[in-house]
């Protein structure tokens, strides 16, 4: 992506950004985090955070990207704030760690494609998950996934990404709608909906602060925000586009797909008699495999589903690799091919422990997602709201058709609520990570 081409169509950009946003975060991570964190109350807090914390920070990334027309590392010097380059460095490190375990989960998906084809999980969905999620096979498929991602990097903006994303989004939505309708017919559906969709106001009030840290991590992860991906994608945008409208569409599409995933997974949990909080990190896979086992023609549907999930995971992983590779090219001056090969090797090695022990996966996820990603988000909010505000308003206003107070409102949302909430959750998550490390690794 060396040359500065712009997106062939508005739809092309939106679909590619949605391609980055929609991935394992929506279908694997969102349901199990929601299940672990109390269901409907979590959903409410999460939706609020996506709209009022995640989206404003995503817009900071778009503004920096469009003004600088550069990748995450070169962007800050290009707009005259070279000493905020640290955001790019932290983003690249965060992306590196995320990709190291994201690829492991991507490898699970590849194994589930084969498992669906051969009917391997029909006997016991849980035993199959155990087999898929740790061991040499896990490491092997992890590597395969990383190599696929590196392969996609060769295609360039318009060709590869736009074409993939155009097909991807409608097919994910179509198949998931179908599965959600099937899930609605299962015996446990009503209980599933109750757990997932009807928040109890009293619990919401008492638990909101406890839910906040996990919900914030998930909000940034699912929107691909905090790493610098959206700086890179925004750098390919023209000035006549409303960033607000585009950001809103991306957020809406991403949220709908996550909510839809819950509409499949929760009825299935209850139909299978799994208590939602007990499922753990494999809950989504176990419950989906269980659903495909009972669904007529489930092996075929399962195969198609996991192929689509793989594509969704690849477009997300691709966007992260792009950030890392730009960073390496920028700091070492090496050729794109070497930078790609070097990062792929590094990502694989760093991720290896997570392919052998799920405890490591939990720890990596807690560090990258709940701490580093939110640190990136906080720095972006501080930078956008307090340092770069005047220029940010000018850039944000280009192509904007909405009332004039909107840009100012955006800056004030960043300045106070976003900074306060992110500082709080970051502190909580750091305490939590230390505890996780102590309990699961030491
Ligand atoms: N948003 C992606 C998903 O939900 C993951 C991702 C995180 C992608 C951070 C880019 C940056 O799967």
Coordinates of N, CA and C in Angstrom, one line a residue, residues 77-300:
X77 N 4.1 12.9 12.9 CA 5.0 13.9 12.4 C 4.3 14.7 11.2
X78 N 3.6 14.0 10.4 CA 3.0 14.6 9.2 C 2.0 15.7 9.6
X79 N 1.3 15.6 10.7 CA 0.4 16.7 11.1 C 1.0 17.6 12.1
X80 N 2.4 17.5 12.3 CA 3.1 18.4 13.1 C 3.2 18.1 14.6
X81 N 2.9 16.8 15.0 CA 3.0 16.4 16.4 C 3.9 15.2 16.5
X82 N 5.1 15.3 16.0 CA 6.0 14.2 16.0 C 6.2 13.5 17.4
X83 N 6.1 14.3 18.5 CA 6.3 13.7 19.8 C 5.2 12.9 20.3
X84 N 4.1 12.8 19.5 CA 3.0 11.9 19.9 C 3.1 10.6 19.1
X85 N 4.2 10.4 18.5 CA 4.5 9.2 17.7 C 4.3 8.0 18.6
X86 N 4.5 8.2 19.9 CA 4.4 7.0 20.8 C 3.1 6.3 20.6
X87 N 2.0 7.0 20.3 CA 0.7 6.4 20.1 C 0.9 5.3 19.0
X88 N 1.6 5.7 17.9 CA 1.8 4.7 16.9 C 2.7 3.5 17.3
X89 N 3.7 3.8 18.2 CA 4.5 2.7 18.7 C 3.7 1.8 19.6
X90 N 2.9 2.3 20.5 CA 2.1 1.5 21.4 C 1.1 0.7 20.6
X91 N 0.5 1.4 19.6 CA -0.5 0.7 18.7 C 0.1 -0.5 18.0
X92 N 1.3 -0.3 17.5 CA 2.0 -1.4 16.8 C 2.3 -2.6 17.8
X93 N 2.7 -2.3 19.0 CA 3.0 -3.3 19.9 C 1.7 -4.0 20.3
X94 N 0.6 -3.2 20.6 CA -0.7 -3.8 20.9 C -1.1 -4.8 19.8
X95 N -1.0 -4.2 18.5 CA -1.4 -5.0 17.4 C -0.7 -6.3 17.3
X96 N 0.6 -6.2 17.6 CA 1.5 -7.4 17.5 C 1.0 -8.5 18.5
X97 N 0.7 -8.1 19.7 CA 0.3 -9.1 20.7 C -1.1 -9.6 20.4
X98 N -2.0 -8.7 20.0 CA -3.3 -9.2 19.6 C -3.2 -10.2 18.5
X99 N -2.4 -9.9 17.5 CA -2.4 -10.8 16.3 C -1.8 -12.1 16.7
X100 N -0.9 -12.1 17.7 CA -0.3 -13.4 18.1 C -1.3 -14.4 18.6
X101 N -2.3 -13.9 19.3 CA -3.3 -14.9 19.8 C -4.5 -14.9 18.9
X102 N -4.8 -13.8 18.2 CA -5.9 -13.8 17.3 C -5.7 -14.9 16.2
X103 N -4.5 -15.1 15.8 CA -4.1 -16.1 14.8 C -4.4 -17.5 15.4
X104 N -4.1 -17.6 16.7 CA -4.4 -19.0 17.3 C -5.9 -19.3 17.2
X105 N -6.7 -18.3 17.5 CA -8.2 -18.5 17.4 C -8.6 -18.7 15.9
X106 N -7.9 -17.9 15.1 CA -8.1 -18.1 13.6 C -7.8 -19.5 13.2
X107 N -6.8 -20.1 13.8 CA -6.4 -21.5 13.5 C -7.5 -22.5 14.0
X108 N -8.1 -22.1 15.2 CA -9.3 -23.0 15.6 C -10.4 -23.0 14.6
X109 N -10.6 -21.8 14.0 CA -11.7 -21.7 13.0 C -11.4 -22.6 11.8
X110 N -10.1 -22.6 11.4 CA -9.8 -23.5 10.2 C -10.0 -25.0 10.6
X111 N -9.7 -25.3 11.9 CA -9.9 -26.7 12.3 C -11.4 -27.0 12.3
X112 N -12.2 -26.0 12.7 CA -13.7 -26.2 12.8 C -14.2 -26.4 11.4
X113 N -13.6 -25.8 10.3 CA -14.1 -26.0 9.0 C -13.9 -27.5 8.7
X114 N -12.8 -28.1 9.0 CA -12.6 -29.5 8.8 C -13.5 -30.3 9.7
X115 N -13.6 -29.9 10.9 CA -14.5 -30.6 11.8 C -15.9 -30.7 11.4
X116 N -16.4 -29.6 10.7 CA -17.7 -29.6 10.2 C -17.9 -30.5 9.0
X117 N -16.8 -30.5 8.1 CA -16.8 -31.3 6.9 C -16.9 -32.8 7.3
X118 N -16.1 -33.2 8.3 CA -16.0 -34.6 8.6 C -16.9 -35.0 9.7
X119 N -17.6 -34.0 10.3 CA -18.5 -34.4 11.4 C -17.8 -34.7 12.7
X120 N -16.6 -34.2 12.9 CA -15.7 -34.6 14.0 C -16.3 -34.1 15.4
X121 N -17.0 -33.0 15.4 CA -17.5 -32.6 16.7 C -18.9 -33.1 17.0
X122 N -19.4 -34.0 16.2 CA -20.8 -34.5 16.5 C -20.9 -35.3 17.8
X123 N -19.8 -36.0 18.1 CA -19.8 -36.8 19.3 C -19.9 -35.9 20.6
X124 N -18.9 -35.1 20.8 CA -18.9 -34.2 21.9 C -18.3 -32.9 21.5
X125 N -19.1 -31.8 21.5 CA -18.6 -30.5 21.1 C -17.5 -30.0 22.1
X126 N -17.7 -30.4 23.3 CA -16.7 -29.9 24.3 C -15.3 -30.6 24.1
X127 N -15.4 -31.9 23.9 CA -14.1 -32.7 23.7 C -13.4 -32.2 22.5
X128 N -14.2 -31.9 21.5 CA -13.6 -31.4 20.2 C -12.9 -30.1 20.5
X129 N -13.6 -29.2 21.2 CA -12.9 -27.9 21.5 C -11.6 -28.1 22.2
X130 N -11.6 -29.0 23.2 CA -10.4 -29.3 23.9 C -9.2 -29.7 23.0
X131 N -9.6 -30.5 22.0 CA -8.6 -31.0 21.1 C -8.1 -29.9 20.2
X132 N -9.0 -29.1 19.8 CA -8.7 -28.0 18.8 C -7.8 -26.9 19.4
X133 N -8.1 -26.7 20.7 CA -7.6 -25.4 21.3 C -6.2 -25.5 22.0
X134 N -5.6 -26.7 22.1 CA -4.2 -26.7 22.5 C -3.5 -27.9 22.0
X135 N -2.3 -27.7 21.7 CA -1.4 -28.8 21.2 C -0.7 -28.4 19.9
X136 N 0.0 -29.4 19.4 CA 0.8 -29.1 18.2 C -0.1 -28.7 17.0
X137 N -1.3 -29.4 16.9 CA -2.2 -29.1 15.8 C -2.6 -27.6 15.9
X138 N -2.8 -27.1 17.1 CA -3.2 -25.7 17.3 C -2.1 -24.8 16.8
X139 N -0.9 -25.1 17.1 CA 0.2 -24.3 16.7 C 0.3 -24.4 15.1
X140 N 0.1 -25.5 14.6 CA 0.2 -25.7 13.1 C -0.8 -24.9 12.4
X141 N -2.1 -24.9 12.9 CA -3.1 -24.1 12.2 C -3.0 -22.6 12.5
X142 N -2.4 -22.3 13.6 CA -2.1 -20.9 13.9 C -1.1 -20.4 12.8
X143 N -0.1 -21.2 12.5 CA 0.9 -20.8 11.5 C 0.2 -20.6 10.2
X144 N -0.7 -21.6 9.8 CA -1.4 -21.5 8.6 C -2.2 -20.2 8.5
X145 N -2.9 -19.9 9.5 CA -3.7 -18.7 9.5 C -2.8 -17.4 9.3
X146 N -1.6 -17.4 10.0 CA -0.7 -16.2 9.8 C -0.2 -16.1 8.4
X147 N 0.1 -17.3 7.8 CA 0.6 -17.3 6.4 C -0.5 -16.8 5.5
X148 N -1.8 -17.2 5.7 CA -2.9 -16.7 4.9 C -2.9 -15.1 5.0
X149 N -2.8 -14.6 6.2 CA -2.9 -13.2 6.4 C -1.8 -12.5 5.6
X150 N -0.6 -13.0 5.8 CA 0.6 -12.5 5.1 C 0.3 -12.5 3.6
X151 N -0.3 -13.6 3.1 CA -0.6 -13.7 1.7 C -1.5 -12.6 1.2
X152 N -2.5 -12.2 2.0 CA -3.5 -11.2 1.7 C -2.8 -9.8 1.6
X153 N -1.8 -9.6 2.4 CA -1.1 -8.3 2.4 C -0.6 -7.9 1.0
X154 N -0.3 -8.9 0.2 CA 0.2 -8.6 -1.1 C -0.8 -8.0 -2.1
X155 N -2.1 -8.0 -1.8 CA -3.0 -7.6 -2.9 C -3.2 -6.1 -3.1
X156 N -3.0 -5.3 -2.0 CA -3.2 -3.8 -2.2 C -4.6 -3.4 -1.8
X157 N -4.8 -2.1 -1.7 CA -6.1 -1.7 -1.1 C -7.3 -2.0 -1.9
X158 N -7.3 -1.6 -3.2 CA -8.6 -1.7 -3.9 C -8.9 -3.2 -4.2
X159 N -7.9 -3.8 -4.8 CA -8.2 -5.1 -5.4 C -8.7 -6.1 -4.3
X160 N -7.7 -6.4 -3.4 CA -8.0 -7.5 -2.5 C -9.1 -7.1 -1.5
X161 N -8.8 -6.0 -0.8 CA -9.7 -5.7 0.3 C -11.1 -5.4 -0.1
X162 N -11.3 -4.5 -1.1 CA -12.6 -4.1 -1.4 C -13.4 -5.3 -1.9
X163 N -12.8 -6.1 -2.7 CA -13.5 -7.3 -3.3 C -13.9 -8.2 -2.2
X164 N -12.9 -8.5 -1.3 CA -13.3 -9.5 -0.2 C -14.4 -8.9 0.6
X165 N -14.3 -7.6 1.0 CA -15.2 -7.1 1.9 C -16.6 -7.0 1.3
X166 N -16.7 -6.8 0.0 CA -18.0 -6.6 -0.6 C -18.8 -7.9 -0.5
X167 N -18.1 -9.0 -0.6 CA -18.8 -10.3 -0.6 C -19.1 -10.7 0.9
X168 N -18.1 -10.3 1.7 CA -18.0 -10.9 3.0 C -19.2 -10.4 3.9
X169 N -19.4 -9.1 3.9 CA -20.4 -8.6 4.9 C -21.8 -9.1 4.6
X170 N -22.3 -9.1 3.4 CA -23.6 -9.6 3.1 C -23.7 -11.1 3.5
X171 N -22.6 -11.9 3.2 CA -22.7 -13.3 3.5 C -22.7 -13.6 5.0
X172 N -21.9 -12.8 5.7 CA -21.9 -13.0 7.2 C -23.3 -12.8 7.7
X173 N -23.9 -11.6 7.3 CA -25.2 -11.2 7.8 C -26.3 -12.3 7.4
X174 N -26.3 -12.6 6.1 CA -27.3 -13.6 5.7 C -27.2 -14.9 6.4
X175 N -26.1 -15.5 6.6 CA -26.0 -16.8 7.2 C -26.3 -16.6 8.7
X176 N -25.9 -15.5 9.3 CA -26.2 -15.4 10.8 C -27.6 -15.2 11.0
X177 N -28.3 -14.4 10.1 CA -29.8 -14.3 10.3 C -30.4 -15.6 10.2
X178 N -30.0 -16.4 9.3 CA -30.6 -17.8 9.2 C -30.4 -18.6 10.5
X179 N -29.2 -18.5 11.0 CA -28.9 -19.3 12.2 C -29.7 -18.7 13.4
X180 N -29.9 -17.4 13.4 CA -30.6 -16.8 14.5 C -32.1 -17.3 14.5
X181 N -32.6 -17.4 13.3 CA -34.0 -17.9 13.2 C -34.0 -19.3 13.6
X182 N -33.0 -20.1 13.3 CA -33.0 -21.5 13.7 C -32.9 -21.5 15.2
X183 N -32.0 -20.7 15.8 CA -31.9 -20.7 17.3 C -33.2 -20.4 18.0
X184 N -34.0 -19.5 17.3 CA -35.2 -19.1 17.9 C -36.2 -20.3 18.1
X185 N -36.0 -21.3 17.3 CA -36.9 -22.4 17.3 C -36.5 -23.5 18.4
X186 N -35.3 -23.3 19.0 CA -34.9 -24.2 20.0 C -35.6 -24.1 21.3
X187 N -35.7 -25.2 22.1 CA -36.5 -25.2 23.3 C -36.0 -24.2 24.3
X188 N -34.7 -23.9 24.4 CA -34.2 -22.9 25.4 C -34.3 -21.5 25.0
X189 N -34.8 -21.2 23.8 CA -34.7 -19.8 23.3 C -35.2 -18.7 24.2
X190 N -36.3 -19.0 24.8 CA -36.9 -17.9 25.6 C -36.0 -17.5 26.8
X191 N -35.5 -18.5 27.4 CA -34.6 -18.3 28.6 C -33.3 -17.5 28.1
X192 N -32.8 -18.0 26.9 CA -31.6 -17.3 26.3 C -31.9 -15.8 26.1
X193 N -33.0 -15.5 25.5 CA -33.3 -14.1 25.2 C -33.5 -13.3 26.5
X194 N -34.1 -14.0 27.5 CA -34.3 -13.3 28.8 C -32.9 -12.9 29.4
X195 N -32.0 -13.9 29.4 CA -30.6 -13.7 29.9 C -29.9 -12.5 29.2
X196 N -30.1 -12.6 27.9 CA -29.3 -11.7 27.0 C -29.9 -10.3 26.8
X197 N -31.2 -10.3 26.8 CA -31.9 -9.1 26.4 C -32.7 -8.3 27.4
X198 N -33.0 -8.9 28.5 CA -33.8 -8.1 29.5 C -33.0 -7.7 30.7
X199 N -32.4 -6.6 30.7 CA -31.6 -6.1 31.8 C -32.5 -5.8 33.0
X200 N -32.0 -6.2 34.2 CA -32.6 -5.9 35.4 C -32.1 -4.5 35.9
X201 N -32.9 -3.6 36.0 CA -32.5 -2.2 36.4 C -31.6 -2.2 37.6
X202 N -32.1 -2.9 38.6 CA -31.3 -2.9 39.9 C -29.9 -3.5 39.7
X203 N -29.8 -4.6 39.0 CA -28.4 -5.1 38.8 C -27.6 -4.2 38.0
X204 N -28.3 -3.5 37.0 CA -27.6 -2.6 36.1 C -27.0 -1.5 37.0
X205 N -27.8 -1.0 37.9 CA -27.3 0.1 38.7 C -26.2 -0.3 39.7
X206 N -26.3 -1.5 40.2 CA -25.3 -2.0 41.2 C -24.0 -2.5 40.5
X207 N -24.2 -3.0 39.3 CA -23.0 -3.7 38.6 C -22.3 -2.8 37.6
X208 N -22.9 -1.7 37.2 CA -22.4 -1.0 36.1 C -20.9 -0.7 36.2
X209 N -20.5 -0.3 37.4 CA -19.0 0.0 37.5 C -18.2 -1.2 37.3
X210 N -18.7 -2.3 37.8 CA -17.9 -3.6 37.7 C -17.9 -4.1 36.2
X211 N -18.9 -3.8 35.5 CA -19.0 -4.2 34.1 C -18.2 -3.4 33.2
X212 N -18.0 -2.1 33.5 CA -17.4 -1.1 32.7 C -16.0 -1.6 32.1
X213 N -15.1 -2.1 32.9 CA -13.7 -2.4 32.4 C -13.8 -3.4 31.3
X214 N -14.5 -4.5 31.4 CA -14.6 -5.5 30.4 C -15.3 -5.0 29.2
X215 N -16.4 -4.2 29.4 CA -17.1 -3.7 28.3 C -16.3 -2.7 27.5
X216 N -15.5 -1.9 28.1 CA -14.6 -1.0 27.4 C -13.6 -1.7 26.5
X217 N -13.0 -2.7 27.1 CA -12.0 -3.5 26.3 C -12.7 -4.0 25.0
X218 N -13.9 -4.6 25.2 CA -14.6 -5.2 24.1 C -15.0 -4.1 23.1
X219 N -15.4 -3.0 23.6 CA -15.8 -1.9 22.7 C -14.7 -1.5 21.7
X220 N -13.5 -1.3 22.3 CA -12.4 -0.9 21.4 C -12.0 -2.0 20.5
X221 N -11.9 -3.2 21.0 CA -11.5 -4.4 20.2 C -12.4 -4.5 19.0
X222 N -13.7 -4.5 19.3 CA -14.6 -4.8 18.2 C -14.6 -3.7 17.1
X223 N -14.4 -2.4 17.6 CA -14.3 -1.3 16.6 C -13.0 -1.2 15.9
X224 N -12.0 -2.1 16.2 CA -10.7 -2.0 15.7 C -10.1 -0.6 16.0
X225 N -10.4 -0.1 17.2 CA -9.9 1.2 17.6 C -8.9 1.2 18.7
X226 N -7.9 2.0 18.6 CA -6.8 2.0 19.7 C -5.5 1.5 19.2
X227 N -5.5 0.8 18.0 CA -4.3 0.3 17.5 C -3.7 1.2 16.4
X228 N -4.6 1.9 15.7 CA -4.1 2.7 14.6 C -4.6 2.2 13.3
X229 N -5.3 1.1 13.3 CA -5.9 0.6 12.1 C -6.7 1.7 11.4
X230 N -7.6 2.4 12.1 CA -8.5 3.3 11.5 C -7.7 4.6 11.0
X231 N -6.5 4.8 11.6 CA -5.7 5.9 11.0 C -5.3 5.5 9.6
X232 N -4.8 4.3 9.5 CA -4.4 3.8 8.2 C -5.5 3.8 7.2
X233 N -6.7 3.3 7.6 CA -7.8 3.3 6.7 C -8.3 4.7 6.3
X234 N -8.3 5.6 7.3 CA -8.8 6.9 7.1 C -7.8 7.7 6.2
X235 N -6.6 7.2 6.1 CA -5.6 7.9 5.2 C -5.9 7.7 3.7
X236 N -6.8 6.8 3.4 CA -7.2 6.6 2.0 C -8.5 7.3 1.7
X237 N -8.9 8.2 2.6 CA -10.2 8.8 2.4 C -10.1 10.2 1.7
X238 N -11.1 10.6 1.0 CA -11.2 11.9 0.4 C -11.8 12.9 1.3
X239 N -11.6 14.2 1.1 CA -12.0 15.3 2.0 C -13.5 15.5 1.9
X240 N -14.2 15.0 0.9 CA -15.6 15.4 0.7 C -16.5 14.4 1.5
X241 N -15.9 13.6 2.3 CA -16.7 12.5 2.9 C -17.0 12.9 4.4
X242 N -18.2 12.6 4.8 CA -18.5 12.9 6.2 C -18.0 11.7 7.1
X243 N -17.0 12.1 7.9 CA -16.3 11.1 8.7 C -17.4 10.6 9.8
X244 N -18.2 11.5 10.2 CA -19.2 11.2 11.2 C -20.1 10.1 10.7
X245 N -20.6 10.4 9.5 CA -21.6 9.4 8.9 C -20.9 8.1 8.6
X246 N -19.7 8.1 8.1 CA -19.0 6.8 7.8 C -18.8 6.0 9.1
X247 N -18.3 6.8 10.1 CA -18.0 6.1 11.4 C -19.3 5.5 12.0
X248 N -20.3 6.3 11.9 CA -21.6 5.8 12.4 C -22.1 4.5 11.7
X249 N -21.9 4.5 10.4 CA -22.3 3.3 9.6 C -21.5 2.1 10.0
X250 N -20.2 2.3 10.2 CA -19.3 1.2 10.6 C -19.6 0.7 12.0
X251 N -19.9 1.6 12.9 CA -20.2 1.2 14.2 C -21.5 0.4 14.2
X252 N -22.5 0.9 13.5 CA -23.8 0.3 13.5 C -23.7 -1.2 12.9
X253 N -23.0 -1.3 11.8 CA -22.9 -2.6 11.2 C -22.2 -3.6 12.1
X254 N -21.1 -3.1 12.7 CA -20.3 -3.9 13.6 C -21.1 -4.4 14.8
X255 N -21.9 -3.4 15.4 CA -22.7 -3.7 16.5 C -23.8 -4.7 16.2
X256 N -24.5 -4.5 15.0 CA -25.5 -5.4 14.6 C -25.0 -6.8 14.5
X257 N -23.8 -7.0 14.0 CA -23.3 -8.3 13.8 C -23.0 -9.0 15.2
X258 N -22.4 -8.2 16.1 CA -22.2 -8.7 17.4 C -23.5 -9.1 18.1
X259 N -24.5 -8.2 18.0 CA -25.7 -8.5 18.7 C -26.4 -9.8 18.1
X260 N -26.3 -9.9 16.8 CA -26.8 -11.0 16.1 C -26.1 -12.3 16.6
X261 N -24.8 -12.2 16.8 CA -24.1 -13.4 17.3 C -24.7 -13.9 18.6
X262 N -25.0 -12.9 19.4 CA -25.6 -13.2 20.7 C -26.9 -13.9 20.6
X263 N -27.7 -13.4 19.5 CA -29.0 -14.0 19.3 C -28.9 -15.5 18.9
X264 N -27.8 -15.9 18.4 CA -27.6 -17.3 18.0 C -27.1 -18.0 19.3
X265 N -26.0 -17.5 19.9 CA -25.3 -18.2 20.9 C -26.1 -18.4 22.2
X266 N -26.9 -17.4 22.6 CA -27.6 -17.5 23.9 C -28.7 -18.5 23.9
X267 N -29.6 -18.5 22.9 CA -30.6 -19.6 22.9 C -30.0 -20.9 22.9
X268 N -28.8 -21.1 22.1 CA -28.2 -22.4 22.0 C -27.6 -22.8 23.4
X269 N -27.0 -21.9 24.1 CA -26.5 -22.2 25.5 C -27.6 -22.8 26.3
X270 N -28.8 -22.1 26.3 CA -29.8 -22.6 27.2 C -30.4 -23.9 26.7
X271 N -30.5 -24.0 25.3 CA -31.0 -25.3 24.8 C -30.1 -26.5 25.2
X272 N -28.8 -26.2 25.3 CA -27.9 -27.3 25.6 C -27.7 -27.4 27.1
X273 N -28.3 -26.5 27.9 CA -28.2 -26.6 29.3 C -26.9 -26.1 29.8
X274 N -26.2 -25.3 29.0 CA -24.9 -24.7 29.5 C -25.2 -23.4 30.3
X275 N -24.7 -23.3 31.5 CA -24.9 -22.1 32.2 C -24.0 -21.0 31.6
X276 N -24.5 -19.9 31.2 CA -23.7 -19.0 30.3 C -22.4 -18.6 30.9
X277 N -22.3 -18.4 32.2 CA -21.0 -18.0 32.8 C -20.0 -19.2 32.9
X278 N -20.4 -20.4 32.7 CA -19.5 -21.5 32.8 C -18.7 -21.9 31.5
X279 N -19.2 -21.3 30.4 CA -18.7 -21.7 29.1 C -17.2 -21.4 28.9
X280 N -16.7 -20.2 29.5 CA -15.3 -19.8 29.3 C -15.0 -19.4 27.9
X281 N -13.7 -19.4 27.6 CA -13.2 -18.8 26.4 C -13.6 -19.6 25.1
X282 N -14.0 -20.9 25.4 CA -14.5 -21.7 24.2 C -16.0 -21.7 24.0
X283 N -16.7 -21.0 24.8 CA -18.1 -21.1 24.9 C -18.8 -21.0 23.5
X284 N -18.4 -20.0 22.7 CA -19.0 -19.7 21.5 C -18.8 -20.9 20.5
X285 N -17.6 -21.4 20.5 CA -17.3 -22.6 19.6 C -18.1 -23.8 20.0
X286 N -18.1 -24.1 21.3 CA -18.8 -25.3 21.8 C -20.3 -25.1 21.5
X287 N -20.8 -24.0 21.7 CA -22.3 -23.9 21.5 C -22.6 -23.9 20.0
X288 N -21.8 -23.2 19.2 CA -22.1 -23.3 17.7 C -22.0 -24.7 17.2
X289 N -20.9 -25.4 17.6 CA -20.8 -26.8 17.1 C -22.0 -27.6 17.6
X290 N -22.4 -27.4 18.8 CA -23.6 -28.1 19.3 C -24.8 -27.8 18.4
X291 N -24.9 -26.6 18.0 CA -26.1 -26.2 17.2 C -26.0 -26.9 15.8
X292 N -24.8 -26.9 15.3 CA -24.7 -27.5 13.9 C -25.0 -29.0 14.0
X293 N -24.7 -29.6 15.2 CA -24.9 -31.0 15.3 C -26.4 -31.3 15.2
X294 N -27.2 -30.5 15.8 CA -28.7 -30.8 15.8 C -29.4 -30.2 14.6
X295 N -28.8 -29.3 13.9 CA -29.5 -28.6 12.8 C -29.5 -29.6 11.6
X296 N -30.7 -29.8 11.0 CA -30.7 -30.6 9.8 C -29.8 -30.0 8.7
X297 N -28.9 -30.8 8.1 CA -27.9 -30.3 7.2 C -26.9 -29.5 7.8
X298 N -26.7 -29.7 9.2 CA -25.8 -28.9 10.0 C -24.3 -28.9 9.5
X299 N -23.9 -30.1 9.0 CA -22.5 -30.2 8.6 C -22.2 -29.2 7.5
X300 N -23.1 -29.1 6.5 CA -22.9 -28.2 5.4 C -23.0 -26.7 5.9

